[in-house]
PDB file of C-alpha atoms in Angstrom:
ATOM      1  CA  ILE K   1    -125.409  88.368 100.437  1.00 43.00           C
ATOM      2  CA  HIS K   2    -128.057  89.332  97.889  1.00 43.00           C
ATOM      3  CA  ILE K   3    -129.273  92.896  97.689  1.00 42.00           C
ATOM      4  CA  LEU K   4    -131.960  93.788  95.172  1.00 41.00           C
ATOM      5  CA  ILE K   5    -131.198  97.281  93.947  1.00 40.00           C
ATOM      6  CA  ARG K   6    -133.582  97.476  91.013  1.00 40.00           C
ATOM      7  CA  TYR K   7    -135.829  95.000  89.279  1.00 42.00           C
ATOM      8  CA  ASP K   8    -133.120  94.175  86.721  1.00 54.00           C
ATOM      9  CA  ILE K   9    -129.887  94.479  88.766  1.00 54.00           C
ATOM     10  CA  ILE K  10    -128.668  92.068  91.436  1.00 56.00           C
ATOM     11  CA  VAL K  11    -125.600  92.833  93.550  1.00 55.00           C
ATOM     12  CA  SER K  12    -123.778  89.964  95.249  1.00 57.00           C
ATOM     13  CA  LYS K  13    -120.736  90.024  97.485  1.00 53.00           C
ATOM     14  CA  ILE K  14    -118.173  87.377  96.495  1.00 53.00           C
ATOM     15  CA  GLN K  15    -114.493  86.832  97.182  1.00 52.00           C
ATOM     16  CA  ILE K  16    -111.916  86.689  94.383  1.00 53.00           C
ATOM     17  CA  PHE K  17    -108.181  86.398  95.094  1.00 52.00           C
ATOM     18  CA  GLY K  18    -108.728  87.035  98.794  1.00 62.00           C
ATOM     19  CA  ARG K  19    -110.607  90.280  98.348  1.00 60.00           C
ATOM     20  CA  ASN K  20    -114.298  90.981  98.652  1.00 70.00           C
ATOM     21  CA  ILE K  21    -115.911  92.366  95.539  1.00 65.00           C
ATOM     22  CA  PHE K  22    -119.433  93.355  94.664  1.00 83.00           C
ATOM     23  CA  MET K  23    -120.568  91.597  91.532  1.00 91.00           C
ATOM     24  CA  ILE K  24    -123.436  93.106  89.573  1.00 94.00           C
ATOM     25  CA  ILE K  25    -125.700  90.816  87.542  1.00 95.00           C
ATOM     26  CA  ARG K  26    -128.044  92.553  85.131  1.00 96.00           C
ATOM     27  CA  ASN K  27    -129.816  92.121  81.827  1.00 96.00           C
ATOM     28  CA  ALA K  28    -127.390  92.414  78.935  1.00 97.00           C
ATOM     29  CA  ASN K  29    -127.599  95.253  76.445  1.00 96.00           C
ATOM     30  CA  ILE K  30    -125.903  96.060  73.133  1.00 96.00           C
ATOM     31  CA  ILE K  31    -122.914  97.615  74.918  1.00 96.00           C
ATOM     32  CA  ASP K  32    -122.088  94.160  76.368  1.00 98.00           C
ATOM     33  CA  ILE K  33    -122.024  92.285  73.056  1.00 98.00           C
ATOM     34  CA  GLU K  34    -118.304  92.702  72.342  1.00 98.00           C
ATOM     35  CA  ASN K  35    -117.393  91.408  75.838  1.00 98.00           C
ATOM     36  CA  ILE K  36    -119.817  88.506  75.421  1.00 98.00           C
ATOM     37  CA  ALA K  37    -118.437  87.629  71.969  1.00 98.00           C
ATOM     38  CA  ASN K  38    -114.792  87.757  73.061  1.00 98.00           C
ATOM     39  CA  LEU K  39    -115.383  85.587  76.134  1.00 98.00           C
ATOM     40  CA  TYR K  40    -117.508  83.140  74.141  1.00 98.00           C
ATOM     41  CA  ILE K  41    -114.803  82.595  71.501  1.00 98.00           C
ATOM     42  CA  THR K  42    -111.966  82.401  74.049  1.00 97.00           C
ATOM     43  CA  ASN K  43    -113.824  79.888  76.192  1.00 96.00           C
ATOM     44  CA  TRP K  44    -114.893  77.709  73.254  1.00 96.00           C
ATOM     45  CA  LYS K  45    -111.327  77.525  71.939  1.00 96.00           C
ATOM     46  CA  ASN K  46    -109.924  76.692  75.389  1.00 94.00           C
ATOM     47  CA  THR K  47    -112.667  74.438  76.787  1.00 93.00           C
ATOM     48  CA  TYR K  48    -113.217  72.355  73.672  1.00 94.00           C
ATOM     49  CA  SER K  49    -109.613  72.098  72.373  1.00 94.00           C
ATOM     50  CA  GLU K  50    -109.513  68.393  73.299  1.00 92.00           C
ATOM     51  CA  LEU K  51    -113.200  67.686  72.593  1.00 92.00           C
ATOM     52  CA  LEU K  52    -113.960  69.192  69.166  1.00 94.00           C
ATOM     53  CA  PRO K  53    -111.966  69.295  65.903  1.00 94.00           C
ATOM     54  CA  GLN K  54    -109.347  72.065  65.758  1.00 94.00           C
ATOM     55  CA  ASP K  55    -110.472  73.203  62.285  1.00 94.00           C
ATOM     56  CA  PHE K  56    -113.949  73.855  63.678  1.00 95.00           C
ATOM     57  CA  LEU K  57    -112.533  75.826  66.620  1.00 96.00           C
ATOM     58  CA  ASP K  58    -110.235  77.793  64.292  1.00 96.00           C
ATOM     59  CA  SER K  59    -113.291  78.780  62.227  1.00 95.00           C
ATOM     60  CA  LEU K  60    -114.899  80.553  65.210  1.00 97.00           C
ATOM     61  CA  THR K  61    -114.437  84.326  65.002  1.00 97.00           C
ATOM     62  CA  VAL K  62    -115.298  87.245  67.233  1.00 98.00           C
ATOM     63  CA  ASN K  63    -117.221  88.857  64.359  1.00 98.00           C
ATOM     64  CA  SER K  64    -119.445  85.799  63.935  1.00 97.00           C
ATOM     65  CA  ALA K  65    -119.973  85.737  67.720  1.00 98.00           C
ATOM     66  CA  ILE K  66    -120.919  89.437  67.727  1.00 98.00           C
ATOM     67  CA  TYR K  67    -123.511  88.637  65.055  1.00 98.00           C
ATOM     68  CA  LYS K  68    -124.775  85.572  66.984  1.00 97.00           C
ATOM     69  CA  TRP K  69    -125.117  87.351  70.327  1.00 98.00           C
ATOM     70  CA  SER K  70    -126.585  90.547  68.830  1.00 97.00           C
ATOM     71  CA  ASN K  71    -129.334  88.450  67.269  1.00 97.00           C
ATOM     72  CA  TYR K  72    -129.805  86.531  70.505  1.00 98.00           C
ATOM     73  CA  LEU K  73    -130.147  89.755  72.467  1.00 97.00           C
ATOM     74  CA  ASN K  74    -132.689  91.135  70.009  1.00 96.00           C
ATOM     75  CA  SER K  75    -134.981  88.109  70.250  1.00 96.00           C
ATOM     76  CA  GLU K  76    -137.745  88.934  72.714  1.00 91.00           C
ATOM     77  CA  ASN K  77    -137.983  85.297  73.839  1.00 92.00           C
ATOM     78  CA  ASN K  78    -134.362  85.042  74.977  1.00 97.00           C
ATOM     79  CA  LYS K  79    -132.741  86.167  78.236  1.00 97.00           C
ATOM     80  CA  LEU K  80    -129.129  87.259  78.486  1.00 97.00           C
ATOM     81  CA  PHE K  81    -127.594  88.193  81.857  1.00 98.00           C
ATOM     82  CA  VAL K  82    -124.104  89.627  82.393  1.00 98.00           C
ATOM     83  CA  ALA K  83    -121.911  89.817  85.493  1.00 97.00           C
ATOM     84  CA  TYR K  84    -119.488  92.665  86.221  1.00 96.00           C
ATOM     85  CA  GLU K  85    -117.302  93.848  89.059  1.00 92.00           C
ATOM     86  CA  LYS K  86    -116.985  97.575  88.437  1.00 89.00           C
ATOM     87  CA  ASP K  87    -115.846  97.667  84.792  1.00 89.00           C
ATOM     88  CA  GLU K  88    -114.450  94.120  84.742  1.00 94.00           C
ATOM     89  CA  PHE K  89    -116.564  91.686  82.735  1.00 97.00           C
ATOM     90  CA  LEU K  90    -116.857  88.428  84.699  1.00 97.00           C
ATOM     91  CA  GLY K  91    -119.221  86.378  82.545  1.00 98.00           C
ATOM     92  CA  PHE K  92    -122.627  85.845  81.003  1.00 98.00           C
ATOM     93  CA  VAL K  93    -125.464  83.379  80.768  1.00 98.00           C
ATOM     94  CA  ALA K  94    -127.953  82.976  77.913  1.00 98.00           C
ATOM     95  CA  SER K  95    -131.298  81.199  78.074  1.00 98.00           C
ATOM     96  CA  LYS K  96    -134.488  80.597  76.126  1.00 98.00           C
ATOM     97  CA  VAL K  97    -137.444  78.233  75.791  1.00 98.00           C
ATOM     98  CA  ASP K  98    -136.250  74.651  75.323  1.00 98.00           C
ATOM     99  CA  ASP K  99    -136.619  73.494  71.695  1.00 96.00           C
ATOM    100  CA  GLU K 100    -137.871  70.055  72.810  1.00 96.00           C
ATOM    101  CA  ASP K 101    -140.393  71.110  75.436  1.00 97.00           C
ATOM    102  CA  ALA K 102    -142.044  74.537  75.601  1.00 97.00           C
ATOM    103  CA  HIS K 103    -142.668  74.003  79.337  1.00 98.00           C
ATOM    104  CA  TRP K 104    -138.928  73.880  79.984  1.00 98.00           C
ATOM    105  CA  TRP K 105    -136.503  76.806  80.138  1.00 98.00           C
ATOM    106  CA  TYR K 106    -133.147  76.102  78.469  1.00 98.00           C
ATOM    107  CA  LEU K 107    -129.825  77.370  79.828  1.00 98.00           C
ATOM    108  CA  ASP K 108    -128.249  77.865  76.420  1.00 98.00           C
ATOM    109  CA  SER K 109    -124.779  79.136  77.273  1.00 98.00           C
ATOM    110  CA  LEU K 110    -122.747  79.930  80.387  1.00 98.00           C
ATOM    111  CA  HIS K 111    -119.296  81.504  80.199  1.00 97.00           C
ATOM    112  CA  VAL K 112    -117.154  82.841  83.021  1.00 97.00           C
ATOM    113  CA  ASN K 113    -113.863  84.688  82.672  1.00 96.00           C
ATOM    114  CA  LYS K 114    -110.971  82.332  83.506  1.00 93.00           C
ATOM    115  CA  ASN K 115    -109.772  84.604  86.354  1.00 90.00           C
ATOM    116  CA  ALA K 116    -113.217  84.603  87.989  1.00 90.00           C
ATOM    117  CA  ARG K 117    -113.843  80.835  87.923  1.00 89.00           C
ATOM    118  CA  GLY K 118    -114.257  78.989  91.184  1.00 88.00           C
ATOM    119  CA  HIS K 119    -115.565  82.040  93.024  1.00 88.00           C
ATOM    120  CA  GLY K 120    -119.327  81.642  92.572  1.00 91.00           C
ATOM    121  CA  VAL K 121    -119.848  83.737  89.431  1.00 94.00           C
ATOM    122  CA  GLY K 122    -121.187  80.817  87.361  1.00 95.00           C
ATOM    123  CA  THR K 123    -123.368  79.628  90.228  1.00 95.00           C
ATOM    124  CA  LYS K 124    -124.900  83.092  90.671  1.00 95.00           C
ATOM    125  CA  LEU K 125    -125.580  83.349  86.929  1.00 97.00           C
ATOM    126  CA  ILE K 126    -127.219  79.896  86.901  1.00 97.00           C
ATOM    127  CA  TYR K 127    -129.379  80.934  89.844  1.00 97.00           C
ATOM    128  CA  GLU K 128    -130.541  84.059  87.979  1.00 96.00           C
ATOM    129  CA  VAL K 129    -131.690  81.893  85.076  1.00 97.00           C
ATOM    130  CA  GLY K 130    -133.307  79.391  87.452  1.00 98.00           C
ATOM    131  CA  LYS K 131    -135.185  82.192  89.244  1.00 97.00           C
ATOM    132  CA  TYR K 132    -136.350  83.519  85.894  1.00 97.00           C
ATOM    133  CA  ALA K 133    -137.628  80.053  84.909  1.00 98.00           C
ATOM    134  CA  LEU K 134    -139.356  79.618  88.270  1.00 97.00           C
ATOM    135  CA  THR K 135    -141.048  83.030  88.313  1.00 96.00           C
ATOM    136  CA  ASN K 136    -142.201  82.559  84.718  1.00 97.00           C
ATOM    137  CA  ASN K 137    -143.842  79.203  85.557  1.00 97.00           C
ATOM    138  CA  TYR K 138    -141.618  76.837  83.587  1.00 98.00           C
ATOM    139  CA  LYS K 139    -141.800  73.228  84.809  1.00 98.00           C
ATOM    140  CA  SER K 140    -138.089  72.483  84.489  1.00 98.00           C
ATOM    141  CA  MET K 141    -134.801  73.917  83.283  1.00 98.00           C
ATOM    142  CA  SER K 142    -132.380  72.102  80.996  1.00 98.00           C
ATOM    143  CA  ILE K 143    -128.843  72.412  79.669  1.00 98.00           C
ATOM    144  CA  CYS K 144    -126.819  70.500  77.078  1.00 98.00           C
ATOM    145  CA  ILE K 145    -123.095  69.860  77.450  1.00 97.00           C
ATOM    146  CA  VAL K 146    -120.455  68.246  75.275  1.00 96.00           C
ATOM    147  CA  CYS K 147    -119.431  64.915  76.787  1.00 96.00           C
ATOM    148  CA  GLY K 148    -116.029  65.366  78.361  1.00 94.00           C
ATOM    149  CA  ASN K 149    -116.743  68.877  79.633  1.00 95.00           C
ATOM    150  CA  ASP K 150    -116.607  67.458  83.144  1.00 94.00           C
ATOM    151  CA  ASN K 151    -116.093  70.762  84.985  1.00 91.00           C
ATOM    152  CA  ALA K 152    -119.388  72.086  83.631  1.00 94.00           C
ATOM    153  CA  GLY K 153    -121.231  68.810  84.160  1.00 96.00           C
ATOM    154  CA  ASN K 154    -120.016  68.538  87.742  1.00 95.00           C
ATOM    155  CA  LEU K 155    -121.098  72.120  88.531  1.00 95.00           C
ATOM    156  CA  TYR K 156    -124.596  71.576  87.112  1.00 97.00           C
ATOM    157  CA  LYS K 157    -125.007  68.285  88.976  1.00 97.00           C
ATOM    158  CA  LYS K 158    -123.762  69.864  92.204  1.00 96.00           C
ATOM    159  CA  LEU K 159    -126.494  72.489  91.740  1.00 96.00           C
ATOM    160  CA  GLY K 160    -129.200  69.830  91.326  1.00 97.00           C
ATOM    161  CA  ALA K 161    -129.294  68.956  87.618  1.00 98.00           C
ATOM    162  CA  THR K 162    -129.716  65.300  86.701  1.00 98.00           C
ATOM    163  CA  HIS K 163    -129.046  63.299  83.541  1.00 97.00           C
ATOM    164  CA  TYR K 164    -131.880  63.377  80.994  1.00 98.00           C
ATOM    165  CA  LYS K 165    -130.376  61.859  77.830  1.00 98.00           C
ATOM    166  CA  TYR K 166    -127.316  61.375  75.642  1.00 97.00           C
ATOM    167  CA  PHE K 167    -127.463  62.573  72.035  1.00 97.00           C
ATOM    168  CA  VAL K 168    -125.314  63.666  69.086  1.00 97.00           C
ATOM    169  CA  ASP K 169    -125.216  67.456  68.779  1.00 95.00           C
ATOM    170  CA  ASP K 170    -124.421  69.340  65.579  1.00 94.00           C
ATOM    171  CA  PHE K 171    -122.432  72.575  65.662  1.00 89.00           C
ATOM    172  CA  GLY K 172    -122.712  73.760  62.055  1.00 83.00           C
ATOM    173  CA  GLY K 173    -121.800  70.362  60.651  1.00 90.00           C
ATOM    174  CA  THR K 174    -119.423  69.393  63.461  1.00 92.00           C
ATOM    175  CA  LYS K 175    -120.873  66.480  65.424  1.00 94.00           C
ATOM    176  CA  SER K 176    -120.273  65.893  69.128  1.00 95.00           C
ATOM    177  CA  ASN K 177    -121.425  63.401  71.707  1.00 96.00           C
ATOM    178  CA  SER K 178    -123.443  65.439  74.161  1.00 97.00           C
ATOM    179  CA  GLN K 179    -125.647  65.082  77.184  1.00 97.00           C
ATOM    180  CA  LYS K 180    -128.763  66.906  78.290  1.00 98.00           C
ATOM    181  CA  LEU K 181    -129.238  67.600  81.996  1.00 98.00           C
ATOM    182  CA  VAL K 182    -132.387  68.860  83.676  1.00 98.00           C
ATOM    183  CA  TRP K 183    -133.412  70.590  86.868  1.00 98.00           C
ATOM    184  CA  ARG K 184    -136.885  69.186  87.571  1.00 97.00           C
ATOM    185  CA  ASP K 185    -137.427  71.072  90.834  1.00 96.00           C
ATOM    186  CA  LEU K 186    -137.010  74.806  90.209  1.00 97.00           C
ATOM    187  CA  SER K 187    -137.872  75.664  93.813  1.00 97.00           C
ATOM    188  CA  ILE K 188    -134.146  75.301  94.606  1.00 96.00           C
ATOM    189  CA  PHE K 189    -133.677  78.640  92.822  1.00 96.00           C
ATOM    190  CA  LYS K 190    -135.911  80.618  95.212  1.00 90.00           C
TER     191      LYS K 190
END
């Protein structure tokens, strides 16, 4: 069920732990930055513990993430959506113009609270970004993932993304084998 309440707030009914909840997706604001930063750091340290060097993961701090996401939020060309159920922060998605192709919209980061995974939160956030790309006349939408992050890759492929290329990514001097996926038909996000 999708109910448009205002231009910038979407309410969706989902089920978590056998109970129906109403999830709100809206544009992020400065009040959300601490929640975004904490989830970002927690998820990076958990998701990439087997995929990236531990010293790199240990160097990630909430303060550096607050700085990163505050700057991201303040850039007029970026979009940052958050999902809440009442006061519980469920996740966020960040997006911007793709660095390789200005006609593509890039899903830069998707993070869902561990307790909310598998209940449609990530899918709803991806759809918000896809709708944004579609309504703003981008040709395609892309995402990059670290090779081995199979849960993410499988979700994106299930939602219509296809392989574009393999490449070596650089996270502040830490190299990783990565893959870029692309949604070529944005009409699926209508």
